[in-house]
Amino acid sequence: GFFINYVVDAWGVSNQIAALYLSASLVLFTVGRFIGTAVMRAVHPPMLLGVYSTLIALLMVPVIINVSGAVYMLMACFFFHSIVFPTVFALTLKGLGPATEQASSCLIMAIVGGAVFPPVMGLLADTFSTSTAFVLPALCFVYVAWYGFIGSHVNHGPTPVSAYSELELHDPHVLPTNDKALP
């Protein structure tokens, strides 16, 4: 993928050597998951998501401008990225009550970004450079940081539970819970 292409471009090494660095990055991802989970006991998860996503975006700046040592900074992104998806998933579903099942299905379907962004990154890499292509994930992590710091705390009107109750009142497929409502 893009990691291997970046390492090959930055250091002029073979794909096999770059793959070893990718393997080390995946070890960092695993270690980051365990450490991040432990840190969440002391740090509020949305705050940790915001901090980690900000760090990833900042670590990508040297990658984008292709400075010395940028490969190591890209590797560090794996450590911080480890908690992003599970934290976003949990924060998004928090407090949805009966709507949780449907919301989780929608959230899983939203992963289509993983199918859309790689071709866009490929176009950026082919048009400009592999390092320039990392602008796209950097911008995405800026958005995830916003979600951690601000977006996950926004109140969007009635609670999902009361909104679901309203749906029950108007849905002919939901049986009434009040015996007086039966004909």
mmCIF file of C-alpha atoms in Angstrom:
data_model
loop_
_atom_site.group_PDB
_atom_site.id
_atom_site.type_symbol
_atom_site.label_atom_id
_atom_site.label_comp_id
_atom_site.label_asym_id
_atom_site.label_seq_id
_atom_site.Cartn_x
_atom_site.Cartn_y
_atom_site.Cartn_z
ATOM 1 C CA GLY A 1 0.000 0.000 0.000
ATOM 2 C CA PHE A 2 0.870 3.606 0.432
ATOM 3 C CA PHE A 3 3.097 2.964 3.437
ATOM 4 C CA ILE A 4 5.376 0.671 1.445
ATOM 5 C CA ASN A 5 5.402 3.060 -1.537
ATOM 6 C CA TYR A 6 6.282 5.937 0.769
ATOM 7 C CA VAL A 7 9.189 4.081 2.384
ATOM 8 C CA VAL A 8 10.493 2.974 -1.023
ATOM 9 C CA ASP A 9 10.275 6.561 -2.328
ATOM 10 C CA ALA A 10 11.731 8.174 0.809
ATOM 11 C CA TRP A 11 14.610 5.787 1.430
ATOM 12 C CA GLY A 12 15.144 4.079 -1.910
ATOM 13 C CA VAL A 13 14.891 0.621 -0.332
ATOM 14 C CA SER A 14 13.242 -2.489 -1.765
ATOM 15 C CA ASN A 15 9.591 -3.406 -1.223
ATOM 16 C CA GLN A 16 10.754 -6.232 1.040
ATOM 17 C CA ILE A 17 12.661 -3.877 3.348
ATOM 18 C CA ALA A 18 9.717 -1.454 3.362
ATOM 19 C CA ALA A 19 7.423 -4.365 4.275
ATOM 20 C CA LEU A 20 9.579 -5.037 7.348
ATOM 21 C CA TYR A 21 8.940 -1.461 8.471
ATOM 22 C CA LEU A 22 5.228 -2.007 7.859
ATOM 23 C CA SER A 23 5.399 -5.104 10.070
ATOM 24 C CA ALA A 24 7.051 -3.052 12.806
ATOM 25 C CA SER A 25 4.299 -0.442 12.384
ATOM 26 C CA LEU A 26 1.636 -3.095 12.873
ATOM 27 C CA VAL A 27 3.367 -4.149 16.094
ATOM 28 C CA LEU A 28 3.144 -0.488 17.171
ATOM 29 C CA PHE A 29 -0.561 -0.574 16.306
ATOM 30 C CA THR A 30 -1.081 -3.592 18.560
ATOM 31 C CA VAL A 31 0.920 -2.102 21.419
ATOM 32 C CA GLY A 32 -0.957 1.172 20.968
ATOM 33 C CA ARG A 33 -4.302 -0.602 21.311
ATOM 34 C CA PHE A 34 -3.342 -2.057 24.690
ATOM 35 C CA ILE A 35 -1.752 1.139 25.975
ATOM 36 C CA GLY A 36 -4.584 3.304 24.604
ATOM 37 C CA THR A 37 -7.176 1.116 26.304
ATOM 38 C CA ALA A 38 -5.316 1.445 29.604
ATOM 39 C CA VAL A 39 -4.978 5.218 29.193
ATOM 40 C CA MET A 40 -8.751 5.497 28.631
ATOM 41 C CA ARG A 41 -9.241 4.524 32.259
ATOM 42 C CA ALA A 42 -7.643 7.820 33.256
ATOM 43 C CA VAL A 43 -8.422 10.043 30.234
ATOM 44 C CA HIS A 44 -11.932 10.688 28.925
ATOM 45 C CA PRO A 45 -12.207 8.713 25.612
ATOM 46 C CA PRO A 46 -13.354 11.668 23.455
ATOM 47 C CA MET A 47 -10.396 13.702 24.721
ATOM 48 C CA LEU A 48 -7.963 10.866 23.992
ATOM 49 C CA LEU A 49 -9.470 10.468 20.520
ATOM 50 C CA GLY A 50 -8.993 14.185 19.881
ATOM 51 C CA VAL A 51 -5.425 14.211 21.174
ATOM 52 C CA TYR A 52 -4.389 11.065 19.300
ATOM 53 C CA SER A 53 -6.002 12.242 16.045
ATOM 54 C CA THR A 54 -4.321 15.642 16.384
ATOM 55 C CA LEU A 55 -0.982 13.907 16.919
ATOM 56 C CA ILE A 56 -1.534 11.786 13.807
ATOM 57 C CA ALA A 57 -2.348 14.865 11.714
ATOM 58 C CA LEU A 58 0.758 16.631 13.056
ATOM 59 C CA LEU A 59 2.950 13.580 12.466
ATOM 60 C CA MET A 60 1.772 13.511 8.859
ATOM 61 C CA VAL A 61 3.039 17.030 8.147
ATOM 62 C CA PRO A 62 6.690 15.882 7.939
ATOM 63 C CA VAL A 63 5.503 12.914 5.847
ATOM 64 C CA ILE A 64 3.758 15.264 3.407
ATOM 65 C CA ILE A 65 6.793 17.529 3.062
ATOM 66 C CA ASN A 66 9.062 14.453 3.035
ATOM 67 C CA VAL A 67 11.646 15.433 5.626
ATOM 68 C CA SER A 68 14.323 13.225 7.120
ATOM 69 C CA GLY A 69 12.892 10.847 9.702
ATOM 70 C CA ALA A 70 9.366 11.083 8.287
ATOM 71 C CA VAL A 71 9.143 7.293 7.890
ATOM 72 C CA TYR A 72 9.466 6.942 11.653
ATOM 73 C CA MET A 73 6.766 9.563 12.141
ATOM 74 C CA LEU A 74 4.482 7.659 9.772
ATOM 75 C CA MET A 75 5.195 4.521 11.791
ATOM 76 C CA ALA A 76 4.222 6.364 14.990
ATOM 77 C CA CYS A 77 0.848 7.159 13.406
ATOM 78 C CA PHE A 78 0.030 3.445 13.648
ATOM 79 C CA PHE A 79 0.416 3.575 17.439
ATOM 80 C CA PHE A 80 -2.003 6.480 17.775
ATOM 81 C CA HIS A 81 -4.411 5.189 15.127
ATOM 82 C CA SER A 82 -5.033 1.994 17.092
ATOM 83 C CA ILE A 83 -7.837 3.427 19.239
ATOM 84 C CA VAL A 84 -9.531 5.555 16.584
ATOM 85 C CA PHE A 85 -12.143 3.230 15.067
ATOM 86 C CA PRO A 86 -13.323 1.530 18.262
ATOM 87 C CA THR A 87 -13.530 4.883 20.044
ATOM 88 C CA VAL A 88 -15.438 6.591 17.229
ATOM 89 C CA PHE A 89 -17.772 3.586 17.063
ATOM 90 C CA ALA A 90 -18.477 3.627 20.809
ATOM 91 C CA LEU A 91 -18.928 7.418 20.975
ATOM 92 C CA THR A 92 -21.282 7.419 18.012
ATOM 93 C CA LEU A 93 -23.533 4.756 19.543
ATOM 94 C CA LYS A 94 -23.472 6.098 23.094
ATOM 95 C CA GLY A 95 -26.937 6.895 24.405
ATOM 96 C CA LEU A 96 -28.896 5.809 21.338
ATOM 97 C CA GLY A 97 -31.015 3.311 23.262
ATOM 98 C CA PRO A 98 -33.286 1.310 20.974
ATOM 99 C CA ALA A 99 -31.803 2.981 17.885
ATOM 100 C CA THR A 100 -28.352 1.505 18.608
ATOM 101 C CA GLU A 101 -28.765 -1.540 16.370
ATOM 102 C CA GLN A 102 -29.781 0.460 13.317
ATOM 103 C CA ALA A 103 -27.169 3.149 13.977
ATOM 104 C CA SER A 104 -24.402 0.562 14.291
ATOM 105 C CA SER A 105 -25.442 -0.902 10.928
ATOM 106 C CA CYS A 106 -25.252 2.541 9.342
ATOM 107 C CA LEU A 107 -21.872 3.184 10.918
ATOM 108 C CA ILE A 108 -20.505 -0.076 9.550
ATOM 109 C CA MET A 109 -21.825 0.820 6.087
ATOM 110 C CA ALA A 110 -20.064 4.182 6.368
ATOM 111 C CA ILE A 111 -16.751 2.336 6.208
ATOM 112 C CA VAL A 112 -17.126 2.723 2.434
ATOM 113 C CA GLY A 113 -14.659 5.590 2.877
ATOM 114 C CA GLY A 114 -12.050 2.854 3.061
ATOM 115 C CA ALA A 115 -12.994 1.977 -0.512
ATOM 116 C CA VAL A 116 -13.278 5.551 -1.785
ATOM 117 C CA PHE A 117 -10.188 7.220 -0.352
ATOM 118 C CA PRO A 118 -7.455 4.836 -1.573
ATOM 119 C CA PRO A 119 -8.213 5.565 -5.254
ATOM 120 C CA VAL A 120 -8.226 9.291 -4.464
ATOM 121 C CA MET A 121 -4.887 8.893 -2.674
ATOM 122 C CA GLY A 122 -3.637 6.942 -5.690
ATOM 123 C CA LEU A 123 -4.674 9.771 -7.995
ATOM 124 C CA LEU A 124 -2.862 12.282 -5.760
ATOM 125 C CA ALA A 125 0.215 10.034 -5.657
ATOM 126 C CA ASP A 126 0.226 9.596 -9.450
ATOM 127 C CA THR A 127 -0.412 13.289 -10.098
ATOM 128 C CA PHE A 128 1.952 14.736 -7.490
ATOM 129 C CA SER A 129 3.819 12.314 -5.198
ATOM 130 C CA THR A 130 3.217 9.608 -2.636
ATOM 131 C CA SER A 131 4.084 12.047 0.123
ATOM 132 C CA THR A 132 1.551 14.586 -1.159
ATOM 133 C CA ALA A 133 -1.152 11.897 -1.133
ATOM 134 C CA PHE A 134 -0.927 11.805 2.659
ATOM 135 C CA VAL A 135 -2.693 15.184 2.734
ATOM 136 C CA LEU A 136 -5.981 13.278 2.419
ATOM 137 C CA PRO A 137 -5.664 11.110 5.554
ATOM 138 C CA ALA A 138 -4.174 14.076 7.437
ATOM 139 C CA LEU A 139 -7.331 16.081 6.705
ATOM 140 C CA CYS A 140 -9.477 13.123 7.744
ATOM 141 C CA PHE A 141 -7.668 12.954 11.075
ATOM 142 C CA VAL A 142 -8.225 16.683 11.601
ATOM 143 C CA TYR A 143 -11.951 15.925 11.251
ATOM 144 C CA VAL A 144 -11.698 12.966 13.657
ATOM 145 C CA ALA A 145 -9.906 15.246 16.138
ATOM 146 C CA TRP A 146 -12.784 17.728 15.843
ATOM 147 C CA TYR A 147 -15.219 14.883 16.500
ATOM 148 C CA GLY A 148 -13.289 13.859 19.612
ATOM 149 C CA PHE A 149 -12.996 17.366 21.022
ATOM 150 C CA ILE A 150 -16.354 18.832 19.950
ATOM 151 C CA GLY A 151 -18.566 16.746 17.652
ATOM 152 C CA SER A 152 -19.125 13.845 20.019
ATOM 153 C CA HIS A 153 -20.499 16.273 22.628
ATOM 154 C CA VAL A 154 -23.090 18.010 20.435
ATOM 155 C CA ASN A 155 -26.730 17.633 21.492
ATOM 156 C CA HIS A 156 -28.927 17.192 18.426
ATOM 157 C CA GLY A 157 -32.343 17.861 19.946
ATOM 158 C CA PRO A 158 -34.516 15.214 21.571
ATOM 159 C CA THR A 159 -32.784 12.189 22.927
ATOM 160 C CA PRO A 160 -32.779 9.236 20.569
ATOM 161 C CA VAL A 161 -34.937 7.307 23.049
ATOM 162 C CA SER A 162 -37.686 9.938 22.963
ATOM 163 C CA ALA A 163 -37.344 10.192 19.182
ATOM 164 C CA TYR A 164 -37.799 6.419 18.977
ATOM 165 C CA SER A 165 -40.888 6.679 21.171
ATOM 166 C CA GLU A 166 -42.308 9.237 18.729
ATOM 167 C CA LEU A 167 -41.690 6.789 15.881
ATOM 168 C CA GLU A 168 -43.583 4.106 17.796
ATOM 169 C CA LEU A 169 -46.618 6.361 18.027
ATOM 170 C CA HIS A 170 -46.810 6.774 14.254
ATOM 171 C CA ASP A 171 -45.673 3.347 13.079
ATOM 172 C CA PRO A 172 -48.639 1.046 12.292
ATOM 173 C CA HIS A 173 -46.359 -1.995 12.647
ATOM 174 C CA VAL A 174 -45.638 -1.311 16.316
ATOM 175 C CA LEU A 175 -48.276 -2.751 18.616
ATOM 176 C CA PRO A 176 -49.787 -0.276 21.077
ATOM 177 C CA THR A 177 -48.641 -0.685 24.647
ATOM 178 C CA ASN A 178 -51.793 0.878 26.114
ATOM 179 C CA ASP A 179 -54.792 -1.489 26.326
ATOM 180 C CA LYS A 180 -57.192 1.452 25.886
ATOM 181 C CA ALA A 181 -55.725 2.087 22.429
ATOM 182 C CA LEU A 182 -56.914 -1.289 21.138
ATOM 183 C CA PRO A 183 -60.225 -1.259 19.157
#
